[in-house]
Amino acid sequence: MRVPRATRARRSTRNLQLEHGIISTGDPLQRMPPLSALRECLTIQADEAPQSFLARLFGVHPIAREARRSFSGALAELAVTESLSALGSEWTVVHSVPVAGPRQDDHRLVDHRLVEHRLVEHRVIDHLVIGPAGIFTLSVESHAGQALWVGERTFIADGERLDHLARADETGRAVTRLLGSALAAAGVALELVVTPCVIVDAPATLEVRQRPGRIQVVTARSFAVWLTGLPRLISPAVVDEVVAVAVAASSWPSSPLDDPDTTGADAHERRAEFERLRRRVSSARFRRLLWTGLGVVVSYGTVIVTLGSATALELTSALGG
């Protein structure tokens, strides 16, 4: 389905405005992906002492044990963000969408270092995706290497029951309500259908025993293919109407938009810092493989020398030497 010329022109103009900083920092399209796992990983890693020379030489894993799960989650967040950026002009993606005001009564916040992350997580949707297949809210969850089991109302990771489905349903309903009200205020009569998605990164297994209503549980690796393979349900004209409302800051509750992680003032530096950390992880993995390979070669060499000496002694003995 081709995008109307007028739509392409409007989006091209918006892109030029973004490049030249004409749109105000409150514009939703300027918000950066929340990348909460990435921030958590860098926060924990900042407390780690620098590795010793021997640790670097032998490829000791540079990530603190407490930060390894969030490191894996950060990789998933970046993978999802990159796949969304490649969806094409038919799709519009809005990051860090606020759906509720401050929640000061969240008693689950016990670790002061993670307070900011938890507040953002409960009030802001990671990504809002709008396109020919519909409207989707995305929540990225870190579950690398875990066994996941999904039922109608249940999400279990390695035996632990989590509230991912309830929170996804809550945010989906919030987006339906907020977008519906904004569309009505703009004089657009439209019955919205919003699909909440829980995106999980590299689980060991994912068993969806019973689909949890309208909620979709999809791996980070397969999400883009899954999304673009869905049937086209919305006409380009309707997509334009929804996008026009979704990218208006007035459609959403007030939120801490002066947070540099949502406006991009500090996000690029965080991404650069994480890329340096990722290169260290790759380098350490290469050194471990190198030492492992060297150990195998030395072991085989020792075996061959030992066998060669034994064979020589047996031959000498057989000849009566």
PDB file of C-alpha atoms in Angstrom:
ATOM      1  CA  MET A   1       0.000   0.000   0.000  1.00  0.00           C
ATOM      2  CA  ARG A   2       1.524   3.285  -1.100  1.00  0.00           C
ATOM      3  CA  VAL A   3       1.658   6.298   1.173  1.00  0.00           C
ATOM      4  CA  PRO A   4      -0.165   9.305  -0.311  1.00  0.00           C
ATOM      5  CA  ARG A   5       2.082  12.012  -1.709  1.00  0.00           C
ATOM      6  CA  ALA A   6       0.716  14.571   0.754  1.00  0.00           C
ATOM      7  CA  THR A   7       1.538  12.267   3.656  1.00  0.00           C
ATOM      8  CA  ARG A   8       5.081  11.728   2.405  1.00  0.00           C
ATOM      9  CA  ALA A   9       5.484  15.482   2.015  1.00  0.00           C
ATOM     10  CA  ARG A  10       4.284  16.155   5.565  1.00  0.00           C
ATOM     11  CA  ARG A  11       6.636  13.532   6.980  1.00  0.00           C
ATOM     12  CA  SER A  12       9.555  14.855   4.920  1.00  0.00           C
ATOM     13  CA  THR A  13       8.886  18.361   6.219  1.00  0.00           C
ATOM     14  CA  ARG A  14       8.732  17.032   9.793  1.00  0.00           C
ATOM     15  CA  ASN A  15      12.020  15.211   9.313  1.00  0.00           C
ATOM     16  CA  LEU A  16      13.668  18.418   8.081  1.00  0.00           C
ATOM     17  CA  GLN A  17      12.268  20.274  11.079  1.00  0.00           C
ATOM     18  CA  LEU A  18      13.676  17.641  13.396  1.00  0.00           C
ATOM     19  CA  GLU A  19      17.107  17.831  11.741  1.00  0.00           C
ATOM     20  CA  HIS A  20      17.251  21.615  12.096  1.00  0.00           C
ATOM     21  CA  GLY A  21      15.778  21.735  15.594  1.00  0.00           C
ATOM     22  CA  ILE A  22      12.661  23.683  14.577  1.00  0.00           C
ATOM     23  CA  ILE A  23      10.254  21.457  16.525  1.00  0.00           C
ATOM     24  CA  SER A  24      10.236  22.115  20.252  1.00  0.00           C
ATOM     25  CA  THR A  25      11.769  19.609  22.636  1.00  0.00           C
ATOM     26  CA  GLY A  26       8.277  18.763  23.870  1.00  0.00           C
ATOM     27  CA  ASP A  27       7.417  17.182  20.525  1.00  0.00           C
ATOM     28  CA  PRO A  28       6.843  13.437  21.017  1.00  0.00           C
ATOM     29  CA  LEU A  29       8.818  12.538  17.904  1.00  0.00           C
ATOM     30  CA  GLN A  30      11.931  13.965  19.542  1.00  0.00           C
ATOM     31  CA  ARG A  31      11.687  11.709  22.562  1.00  0.00           C
ATOM     32  CA  MET A  32      14.332   9.043  22.745  1.00  0.00           C
ATOM     33  CA  PRO A  33      13.583   5.386  23.528  1.00  0.00           C
ATOM     34  CA  PRO A  34      13.626   4.929  27.324  1.00  0.00           C
ATOM     35  CA  LEU A  35      16.324   2.199  27.238  1.00  0.00           C
ATOM     36  CA  SER A  36      15.799   1.600  30.949  1.00  0.00           C
ATOM     37  CA  ALA A  37      17.833  -1.630  31.027  1.00  0.00           C
ATOM     38  CA  LEU A  38      20.741   0.181  29.372  1.00  0.00           C
ATOM     39  CA  ARG A  39      20.637   2.906  32.013  1.00  0.00           C
ATOM     40  CA  GLU A  40      20.417   0.345  34.802  1.00  0.00           C
ATOM     41  CA  CYS A  41      23.383  -1.583  33.383  1.00  0.00           C
ATOM     42  CA  LEU A  42      25.554   1.523  33.161  1.00  0.00           C
ATOM     43  CA  THR A  43      24.540   2.633  36.670  1.00  0.00           C
ATOM     44  CA  ILE A  44      25.525  -0.692  38.223  1.00  0.00           C
ATOM     45  CA  GLN A  45      28.671  -0.994  36.110  1.00  0.00           C
ATOM     46  CA  ALA A  46      29.830   2.470  37.189  1.00  0.00           C
ATOM     47  CA  ASP A  47      30.351   1.104  40.717  1.00  0.00           C
ATOM     48  CA  GLU A  48      32.723  -1.624  39.514  1.00  0.00           C
ATOM     49  CA  ALA A  49      36.476  -1.203  39.928  1.00  0.00           C
ATOM     50  CA  PRO A  50      38.527  -1.266  36.690  1.00  0.00           C
ATOM     51  CA  GLN A  51      39.700  -4.703  35.624  1.00  0.00           C
ATOM     52  CA  SER A  52      43.289  -5.714  36.313  1.00  0.00           C
ATOM     53  CA  PHE A  53      45.750  -6.364  33.498  1.00  0.00           C
ATOM     54  CA  LEU A  54      45.567 -10.129  34.034  1.00  0.00           C
ATOM     55  CA  ALA A  55      41.757 -10.076  34.005  1.00  0.00           C
ATOM     56  CA  ARG A  56      41.793  -8.260  30.660  1.00  0.00           C
ATOM     57  CA  LEU A  57      44.540 -10.535  29.316  1.00  0.00           C
ATOM     58  CA  PHE A  58      42.606 -13.727  30.087  1.00  0.00           C
ATOM     59  CA  GLY A  59      39.255 -12.350  28.946  1.00  0.00           C
ATOM     60  CA  VAL A  60      37.439 -12.219  32.272  1.00  0.00           C
ATOM     61  CA  HIS A  61      33.861 -11.029  31.669  1.00  0.00           C
ATOM     62  CA  PRO A  62      33.955  -7.238  32.161  1.00  0.00           C
ATOM     63  CA  ILE A  63      30.302  -6.931  33.193  1.00  0.00           C
ATOM     64  CA  ALA A  64      29.485  -7.125  36.906  1.00  0.00           C
ATOM     65  CA  ARG A  65      27.334 -10.134  37.743  1.00  0.00           C
ATOM     66  CA  GLU A  66      24.589  -7.849  39.045  1.00  0.00           C
ATOM     67  CA  ALA A  67      24.524  -6.004  35.707  1.00  0.00           C
ATOM     68  CA  ARG A  68      24.533  -8.955  33.305  1.00  0.00           C
ATOM     69  CA  ARG A  69      20.774  -9.332  33.113  1.00  0.00           C
ATOM     70  CA  SER A  70      20.310  -5.622  32.454  1.00  0.00           C
ATOM     71  CA  PHE A  71      23.128  -5.811  29.866  1.00  0.00           C
ATOM     72  CA  SER A  72      21.170  -8.489  28.037  1.00  0.00           C
ATOM     73  CA  GLY A  73      18.022  -6.395  28.356  1.00  0.00           C
ATOM     74  CA  ALA A  74      19.847  -3.391  26.917  1.00  0.00           C
ATOM     75  CA  LEU A  75      20.850  -5.447  23.881  1.00  0.00           C
ATOM     76  CA  ALA A  76      17.173  -6.316  23.386  1.00  0.00           C
ATOM     77  CA  GLU A  77      16.111  -2.677  23.754  1.00  0.00           C
ATOM     78  CA  LEU A  78      18.626  -1.605  21.120  1.00  0.00           C
ATOM     79  CA  ALA A  79      17.627  -4.457  18.797  1.00  0.00           C
ATOM     80  CA  VAL A  80      13.944  -3.502  19.027  1.00  0.00           C
ATOM     81  CA  THR A  81      14.726   0.193  18.529  1.00  0.00           C
ATOM     82  CA  GLU A  82      16.833  -0.551  15.444  1.00  0.00           C
ATOM     83  CA  SER A  83      14.189  -2.847  13.951  1.00  0.00           C
ATOM     84  CA  LEU A  84      11.514  -0.197  14.499  1.00  0.00           C
ATOM     85  CA  SER A  85      13.632   2.426  12.757  1.00  0.00           C
ATOM     86  CA  ALA A  86      13.737   0.177   9.677  1.00  0.00           C
ATOM     87  CA  LEU A  87       9.971  -0.338   9.372  1.00  0.00           C
ATOM     88  CA  GLY A  88       9.563   2.171   6.559  1.00  0.00           C
ATOM     89  CA  SER A  89       7.417   5.213   5.850  1.00  0.00           C
ATOM     90  CA  GLU A  90       4.106   3.398   6.334  1.00  0.00           C
ATOM     91  CA  TRP A  91       4.842   3.148  10.039  1.00  0.00           C
ATOM     92  CA  THR A  92       5.199   5.840  12.682  1.00  0.00           C
ATOM     93  CA  VAL A  93       6.950   5.107  15.981  1.00  0.00           C
ATOM     94  CA  VAL A  94       6.660   7.335  19.036  1.00  0.00           C
ATOM     95  CA  HIS A  95       9.026   6.578  21.925  1.00  0.00           C
ATOM     96  CA  SER A  96       8.615   7.114  25.667  1.00  0.00           C
ATOM     97  CA  VAL A  97       4.889   7.868  25.585  1.00  0.00           C
ATOM     98  CA  PRO A  98       3.501   9.008  28.976  1.00  0.00           C
ATOM     99  CA  VAL A  99       0.143   7.462  29.817  1.00  0.00           C
ATOM    100  CA  ALA A 100      -0.286   8.474  33.475  1.00  0.00           C
ATOM    101  CA  GLY A 101       0.824  11.167  35.858  1.00  0.00           C
ATOM    102  CA  PRO A 102       3.235  10.782  38.779  1.00  0.00           C
ATOM    103  CA  ARG A 103       2.569   7.849  41.075  1.00  0.00           C
ATOM    104  CA  GLN A 104       3.919   8.636  44.499  1.00  0.00           C
ATOM    105  CA  ASP A 105       2.199   5.646  46.129  1.00  0.00           C
ATOM    106  CA  ASP A 106       4.221   2.911  44.403  1.00  0.00           C
ATOM    107  CA  HIS A 107       5.346   0.953  47.459  1.00  0.00           C
ATOM    108  CA  ARG A 108       7.239  -1.576  45.337  1.00  0.00           C
ATOM    109  CA  LEU A 109      10.157   0.844  45.040  1.00  0.00           C
ATOM    110  CA  VAL A 110      12.645  -0.367  47.627  1.00  0.00           C
ATOM    111  CA  ASP A 111      16.019  -0.011  45.921  1.00  0.00           C
ATOM    112  CA  HIS A 112      16.825   3.694  45.754  1.00  0.00           C
ATOM    113  CA  ARG A 113      19.165   3.183  42.804  1.00  0.00           C
ATOM    114  CA  LEU A 114      16.285   1.847  40.716  1.00  0.00           C
ATOM    115  CA  VAL A 115      13.597   4.321  41.786  1.00  0.00           C
ATOM    116  CA  GLU A 116      13.896   6.453  38.650  1.00  0.00           C
ATOM    117  CA  HIS A 117      13.818   3.416  36.363  1.00  0.00           C
ATOM    118  CA  ARG A 118      10.723   1.989  38.049  1.00  0.00           C
ATOM    119  CA  LEU A 119       8.833   5.270  37.977  1.00  0.00           C
ATOM    120  CA  VAL A 120       9.498   5.671  34.269  1.00  0.00           C
ATOM    121  CA  GLU A 121       8.638   2.058  33.576  1.00  0.00           C
ATOM    122  CA  HIS A 122       5.220   2.297  35.208  1.00  0.00           C
ATOM    123  CA  ARG A 123       4.196   5.617  33.631  1.00  0.00           C
ATOM    124  CA  VAL A 124       5.750   5.530  30.178  1.00  0.00           C
ATOM    125  CA  ILE A 125       5.258   3.126  27.281  1.00  0.00           C
ATOM    126  CA  ASP A 126       8.518   2.102  25.621  1.00  0.00           C
ATOM    127  CA  HIS A 127       7.164   2.475  22.080  1.00  0.00           C
ATOM    128  CA  LEU A 128       3.878   3.307  20.370  1.00  0.00           C
ATOM    129  CA  VAL A 129       3.707   1.951  16.804  1.00  0.00           C
ATOM    130  CA  ILE A 130       1.056   3.052  14.304  1.00  0.00           C
ATOM    131  CA  GLY A 131       0.701   1.648  10.806  1.00  0.00           C
ATOM    132  CA  PRO A 132      -1.454  -0.213   8.326  1.00  0.00           C
ATOM    133  CA  ALA A 133      -1.852  -3.215  10.643  1.00  0.00           C
ATOM    134  CA  GLY A 134      -3.099  -1.119  13.550  1.00  0.00           C
ATOM    135  CA  ILE A 135      -1.910   0.523  16.751  1.00  0.00           C
ATOM    136  CA  PHE A 136       0.524  -1.284  19.044  1.00  0.00           C
ATOM    137  CA  THR A 137       2.001  -0.521  22.458  1.00  0.00           C
ATOM    138  CA  LEU A 138       5.384  -2.143  23.121  1.00  0.00           C
ATOM    139  CA  SER A 139       6.890  -3.033  26.484  1.00  0.00           C
ATOM    140  CA  VAL A 140      10.399  -4.528  26.260  1.00  0.00           C
ATOM    141  CA  GLU A 141      11.218  -7.018  29.036  1.00  0.00           C
ATOM    142  CA  SER A 142      14.570  -8.662  29.807  1.00  0.00           C
ATOM    143  CA  HIS A 143      14.360 -12.481  30.014  1.00  0.00           C
ATOM    144  CA  ALA A 144      17.468 -13.713  28.199  1.00  0.00           C
ATOM    145  CA  GLY A 145      18.157 -17.399  28.788  1.00  0.00           C
ATOM    146  CA  GLN A 146      14.965 -17.940  30.771  1.00  0.00           C
ATOM    147  CA  ALA A 147      12.128 -20.392  30.197  1.00  0.00           C
ATOM    148  CA  LEU A 148       8.922 -18.422  29.619  1.00  0.00           C
ATOM    149  CA  TRP A 149       5.392 -19.766  29.929  1.00  0.00           C
ATOM    150  CA  VAL A 150       2.390 -17.673  28.925  1.00  0.00           C
ATOM    151  CA  GLY A 151      -1.249 -18.421  29.672  1.00  0.00           C
ATOM    152  CA  GLU A 152      -4.456 -16.448  29.384  1.00  0.00           C
ATOM    153  CA  ARG A 153      -3.682 -14.398  32.483  1.00  0.00           C
ATOM    154  CA  THR A 154      -0.289 -15.735  33.494  1.00  0.00           C
ATOM    155  CA  PHE A 155       3.303 -14.898  32.595  1.00  0.00           C
ATOM    156  CA  ILE A 156       5.929 -17.109  34.235  1.00  0.00           C
ATOM    157  CA  ALA A 157       9.719 -16.757  33.858  1.00  0.00           C
ATOM    158  CA  ASP A 158      11.803 -19.591  35.329  1.00  0.00           C
ATOM    159  CA  GLY A 159       9.000 -20.413  37.722  1.00  0.00           C
ATOM    160  CA  GLU A 160       8.420 -16.802  38.819  1.00  0.00           C
ATOM    161  CA  ARG A 161       5.000 -15.310  38.159  1.00  0.00           C
ATOM    162  CA  LEU A 162       5.276 -11.743  36.781  1.00  0.00           C
ATOM    163  CA  ASP A 163       2.735  -8.979  36.109  1.00  0.00           C
ATOM    164  CA  HIS A 164       3.788  -8.216  32.512  1.00  0.00           C
ATOM    165  CA  LEU A 165       0.356  -9.063  31.082  1.00  0.00           C
ATOM    166  CA  ALA A 166      -1.572  -6.929  33.551  1.00  0.00           C
ATOM    167  CA  ARG A 167       0.687  -3.930  32.979  1.00  0.00           C
ATOM    168  CA  ALA A 168       0.548  -4.366  29.194  1.00  0.00           C
ATOM    169  CA  ASP A 169      -3.238  -4.505  29.338  1.00  0.00           C
ATOM    170  CA  GLU A 170      -3.315  -1.414  31.544  1.00  0.00           C
ATOM    171  CA  THR A 171      -1.155   0.622  29.162  1.00  0.00           C
ATOM    172  CA  GLY A 172      -3.147  -0.573  26.138  1.00  0.00           C
ATOM    173  CA  ARG A 173      -6.371   0.610  27.757  1.00  0.00           C
ATOM    174  CA  ALA A 174      -4.752   3.919  28.702  1.00  0.00           C
ATOM    175  CA  VAL A 175      -3.638   4.540  25.114  1.00  0.00           C
ATOM    176  CA  THR A 176      -7.108   3.637  23.829  1.00  0.00           C
ATOM    177  CA  ARG A 177      -8.682   6.125  26.232  1.00  0.00           C
ATOM    178  CA  LEU A 178      -6.202   8.950  25.649  1.00  0.00           C
ATOM    179  CA  LEU A 179      -6.030   8.641  21.865  1.00  0.00           C
ATOM    180  CA  GLY A 180      -9.797   8.234  21.662  1.00  0.00           C
ATOM    181  CA  SER A 181     -10.343  11.438  23.637  1.00  0.00           C
ATOM    182  CA  ALA A 182      -7.790  13.346  21.540  1.00  0.00           C
ATOM    183  CA  LEU A 183      -9.352  12.125  18.295  1.00  0.00           C
ATOM    184  CA  ALA A 184     -12.821  13.090  19.490  1.00  0.00           C
ATOM    185  CA  ALA A 185     -11.541  16.543  20.444  1.00  0.00           C
ATOM    186  CA  ALA A 186     -10.130  16.843  16.913  1.00  0.00           C
ATOM    187  CA  GLY A 187     -13.517  15.943  15.464  1.00  0.00           C
ATOM    188  CA  VAL A 188     -12.518  12.461  14.317  1.00  0.00           C
ATOM    189  CA  ALA A 189     -15.001   9.658  15.025  1.00  0.00           C
ATOM    190  CA  LEU A 190     -13.018   6.425  15.136  1.00  0.00           C
ATOM    191  CA  GLU A 191     -13.274   3.216  17.133  1.00  0.00           C
ATOM    192  CA  LEU A 192      -9.729   2.404  18.176  1.00  0.00           C
ATOM    193  CA  VAL A 193      -8.281  -1.080  18.575  1.00  0.00           C
ATOM    194  CA  VAL A 194      -4.943  -1.049  20.404  1.00  0.00           C
ATOM    195  CA  THR A 195      -2.832  -4.214  20.656  1.00  0.00           C
ATOM    196  CA  PRO A 196      -0.520  -4.361  23.688  1.00  0.00           C
ATOM    197  CA  CYS A 197       2.739  -6.241  23.000  1.00  0.00           C
ATOM    198  CA  VAL A 198       5.223  -7.666  25.475  1.00  0.00           C
ATOM    199  CA  ILE A 199       8.612  -7.965  23.739  1.00  0.00           C
ATOM    200  CA  VAL A 200      10.984 -10.468  25.355  1.00  0.00           C
ATOM    201  CA  ASP A 201      14.671 -10.770  24.579  1.00  0.00           C
ATOM    202  CA  ALA A 202      16.281 -14.109  23.668  1.00  0.00           C
ATOM    203  CA  PRO A 203      14.448 -16.448  26.055  1.00  0.00           C
ATOM    204  CA  ALA A 204      15.668 -20.039  26.259  1.00  0.00           C
ATOM    205  CA  THR A 205      12.102 -21.124  25.489  1.00  0.00           C
ATOM    206  CA  LEU A 206       8.800 -19.342  24.951  1.00  0.00           C
ATOM    207  CA  GLU A 207       5.657 -21.398  25.327  1.00  0.00           C
ATOM    208  CA  VAL A 208       2.401 -19.555  24.695  1.00  0.00           C
ATOM    209  CA  ARG A 209      -0.059 -22.124  25.999  1.00  0.00           C
ATOM    210  CA  GLN A 210      -3.052 -19.827  25.643  1.00  0.00           C
ATOM    211  CA  ARG A 211      -3.051 -16.391  24.065  1.00  0.00           C
ATOM    212  CA  PRO A 212      -3.662 -13.731  26.746  1.00  0.00           C
ATOM    213  CA  GLY A 213      -6.606 -12.009  25.116  1.00  0.00           C
ATOM    214  CA  ARG A 214      -5.576  -9.155  22.844  1.00  0.00           C
ATOM    215  CA  ILE A 215      -2.039  -9.081  24.277  1.00  0.00           C
ATOM    216  CA  GLN A 216       0.785 -10.406  22.101  1.00  0.00           C
ATOM    217  CA  VAL A 217       4.002 -11.876  23.506  1.00  0.00           C
ATOM    218  CA  VAL A 218       6.749 -11.797  20.865  1.00  0.00           C
ATOM    219  CA  THR A 219      10.537 -12.182  20.926  1.00  0.00           C
ATOM    220  CA  ALA A 220      12.668  -9.153  20.098  1.00  0.00           C
ATOM    221  CA  ARG A 221      14.278 -10.972  17.184  1.00  0.00           C
ATOM    222  CA  SER A 222      11.000 -11.877  15.479  1.00  0.00           C
ATOM    223  CA  PHE A 223       8.919  -8.801  16.268  1.00  0.00           C
ATOM    224  CA  ALA A 224       9.575  -6.754  13.121  1.00  0.00           C
ATOM    225  CA  VAL A 225       8.881  -9.731  10.851  1.00  0.00           C
ATOM    226  CA  TRP A 226       5.740 -10.546  12.827  1.00  0.00           C
ATOM    227  CA  LEU A 227       4.511  -6.947  12.653  1.00  0.00           C
ATOM    228  CA  THR A 228       5.075  -6.435   8.935  1.00  0.00           C
ATOM    229  CA  GLY A 229       3.463  -9.802   8.202  1.00  0.00           C
ATOM    230  CA  LEU A 230       0.139  -8.802   9.754  1.00  0.00           C
ATOM    231  CA  PRO A 231      -2.817  -8.043   7.454  1.00  0.00           C
ATOM    232  CA  ARG A 232      -3.491  -4.419   6.574  1.00  0.00           C
ATOM    233  CA  LEU A 233      -6.512  -3.264   8.539  1.00  0.00           C
ATOM    234  CA  ILE A 234      -6.320   0.537   8.442  1.00  0.00           C
ATOM    235  CA  SER A 235      -6.466   2.773   5.391  1.00  0.00           C
ATOM    236  CA  PRO A 236      -3.717   5.356   4.828  1.00  0.00           C
ATOM    237  CA  ALA A 237      -6.194   8.166   5.548  1.00  0.00           C
ATOM    238  CA  VAL A 238      -7.084   6.708   8.953  1.00  0.00           C
ATOM    239  CA  VAL A 239      -3.415   6.091   9.757  1.00  0.00           C
ATOM    240  CA  ASP A 240      -2.728   9.769   9.019  1.00  0.00           C
ATOM    241  CA  GLU A 241      -5.541  10.851  11.339  1.00  0.00           C
ATOM    242  CA  VAL A 242      -4.241   8.717  14.207  1.00  0.00           C
ATOM    243  CA  VAL A 243      -0.607   9.750  13.644  1.00  0.00           C
ATOM    244  CA  ALA A 244      -1.517  13.443  13.608  1.00  0.00           C
ATOM    245  CA  VAL A 245      -3.049  13.068  17.076  1.00  0.00           C
ATOM    246  CA  ALA A 246      -0.425  10.669  18.451  1.00  0.00           C
ATOM    247  CA  VAL A 247       2.483  13.020  17.694  1.00  0.00           C
ATOM    248  CA  ALA A 248       0.785  15.956  19.429  1.00  0.00           C
ATOM    249  CA  ALA A 249       2.172  16.487  22.923  1.00  0.00           C
ATOM    250  CA  SER A 250      -1.253  17.698  24.074  1.00  0.00           C
ATOM    251  CA  SER A 251      -2.659  14.185  23.556  1.00  0.00           C
ATOM    252  CA  TRP A 252      -0.687  12.797  26.476  1.00  0.00           C
ATOM    253  CA  PRO A 253      -0.440  13.576  30.198  1.00  0.00           C
ATOM    254  CA  SER A 254       2.331  15.811  31.431  1.00  0.00           C
ATOM    255  CA  SER A 255       5.549  13.891  32.022  1.00  0.00           C
ATOM    256  CA  PRO A 256       9.159  14.566  32.999  1.00  0.00           C
ATOM    257  CA  LEU A 257      10.104  15.525  29.429  1.00  0.00           C
ATOM    258  CA  ASP A 258      13.041  17.548  30.696  1.00  0.00           C
ATOM    259  CA  ASP A 259      14.639  14.212  31.587  1.00  0.00           C
ATOM    260  CA  PRO A 260      17.662  14.021  29.209  1.00  0.00           C
ATOM    261  CA  ASP A 261      16.950  10.347  28.585  1.00  0.00           C
ATOM    262  CA  THR A 262      13.638  11.233  26.929  1.00  0.00           C
ATOM    263  CA  THR A 263      14.736  14.344  25.016  1.00  0.00           C
ATOM    264  CA  GLY A 264      18.085  13.108  23.740  1.00  0.00           C
ATOM    265  CA  ALA A 265      20.352  15.600  25.523  1.00  0.00           C
ATOM    266  CA  ASP A 266      22.259  12.824  27.243  1.00  0.00           C
ATOM    267  CA  ALA A 267      20.995   9.711  25.439  1.00  0.00           C
ATOM    268  CA  HIS A 268      23.644   9.716  22.708  1.00  0.00           C
ATOM    269  CA  GLU A 269      26.442   9.748  25.273  1.00  0.00           C
ATOM    270  CA  ARG A 270      24.815   6.844  27.106  1.00  0.00           C
ATOM    271  CA  ARG A 271      24.568   4.918  23.851  1.00  0.00           C
ATOM    272  CA  ALA A 272      28.234   5.619  23.112  1.00  0.00           C
ATOM    273  CA  GLU A 273      29.242   4.500  26.600  1.00  0.00           C
ATOM    274  CA  PHE A 274      27.251   1.294  26.209  1.00  0.00           C
ATOM    275  CA  GLU A 275      28.818   0.622  22.795  1.00  0.00           C
ATOM    276  CA  ARG A 276      32.262   0.890  24.401  1.00  0.00           C
ATOM    277  CA  LEU A 277      31.130  -1.586  27.047  1.00  0.00           C
ATOM    278  CA  ARG A 278      29.774  -3.934  24.383  1.00  0.00           C
ATOM    279  CA  ARG A 279      33.100  -3.847  22.537  1.00  0.00           C
ATOM    280  CA  ARG A 280      34.860  -4.778  25.786  1.00  0.00           C
ATOM    281  CA  VAL A 281      32.525  -7.745  26.173  1.00  0.00           C
ATOM    282  CA  SER A 282      33.233  -8.882  22.594  1.00  0.00           C
ATOM    283  CA  SER A 283      36.976  -8.467  23.097  1.00  0.00           C
ATOM    284  CA  ALA A 284      36.884 -10.482  26.338  1.00  0.00           C
ATOM    285  CA  ARG A 285      34.910 -13.243  24.626  1.00  0.00           C
ATOM    286  CA  PHE A 286      37.490 -13.374  21.819  1.00  0.00           C
ATOM    287  CA  ARG A 287      40.355 -13.665  24.328  1.00  0.00           C
ATOM    288  CA  ARG A 288      38.587 -16.476  26.181  1.00  0.00           C
ATOM    289  CA  LEU A 289      38.099 -18.360  22.916  1.00  0.00           C
ATOM    290  CA  LEU A 290      41.736 -17.752  22.017  1.00  0.00           C
ATOM    291  CA  TRP A 291      42.969 -19.113  25.339  1.00  0.00           C
ATOM    292  CA  THR A 292      40.585 -22.064  25.068  1.00  0.00           C
ATOM    293  CA  GLY A 293      41.868 -22.861  21.579  1.00  0.00           C
ATOM    294  CA  LEU A 294      45.464 -22.547  22.728  1.00  0.00           C
ATOM    295  CA  GLY A 295      44.722 -24.901  25.609  1.00  0.00           C
ATOM    296  CA  VAL A 296      43.262 -27.492  23.221  1.00  0.00           C
ATOM    297  CA  VAL A 297      46.302 -27.266  20.954  1.00  0.00           C
ATOM    298  CA  VAL A 298      48.695 -27.676  23.893  1.00  0.00           C
ATOM    299  CA  SER A 299      46.678 -30.632  25.226  1.00  0.00           C
ATOM    300  CA  TYR A 300      46.712 -32.393  21.865  1.00  0.00           C
ATOM    301  CA  GLY A 301      50.421 -31.701  21.521  1.00  0.00           C
ATOM    302  CA  THR A 302      51.082 -33.218  24.921  1.00  0.00           C
ATOM    303  CA  VAL A 303      49.036 -36.299  24.047  1.00  0.00           C
ATOM    304  CA  ILE A 304      50.866 -36.751  20.741  1.00  0.00           C
ATOM    305  CA  VAL A 305      54.291 -36.389  22.384  1.00  0.00           C
ATOM    306  CA  THR A 306      53.305 -38.845  25.113  1.00  0.00           C
ATOM    307  CA  LEU A 307      51.958 -41.378  22.606  1.00  0.00           C
ATOM    308  CA  GLY A 308      55.026 -40.920  20.423  1.00  0.00           C
ATOM    309  CA  SER A 309      57.351 -41.659  23.349  1.00  0.00           C
ATOM    310  CA  ALA A 310      55.325 -44.720  24.344  1.00  0.00           C
ATOM    311  CA  THR A 311      55.339 -46.042  20.761  1.00  0.00           C
ATOM    312  CA  ALA A 312      59.109 -45.601  20.524  1.00  0.00           C
ATOM    313  CA  LEU A 313      59.641 -47.537  23.765  1.00  0.00           C
ATOM    314  CA  GLU A 314      57.348 -50.358  22.582  1.00  0.00           C
ATOM    315  CA  LEU A 315      59.197 -50.592  19.255  1.00  0.00           C
ATOM    316  CA  THR A 316      62.577 -50.698  20.993  1.00  0.00           C
ATOM    317  CA  SER A 317      61.352 -53.407  23.352  1.00  0.00           C
ATOM    318  CA  ALA A 318      59.958 -55.495  20.459  1.00  0.00           C
ATOM    319  CA  LEU A 319      63.303 -55.350  18.646  1.00  0.00           C
ATOM    320  CA  GLY A 320      65.054 -56.527  21.746  1.00  0.00           C
ATOM    321  CA  GLY A 321      66.766 -53.215  22.254  1.00  0.00           C
TER     322      GLY A 321
END
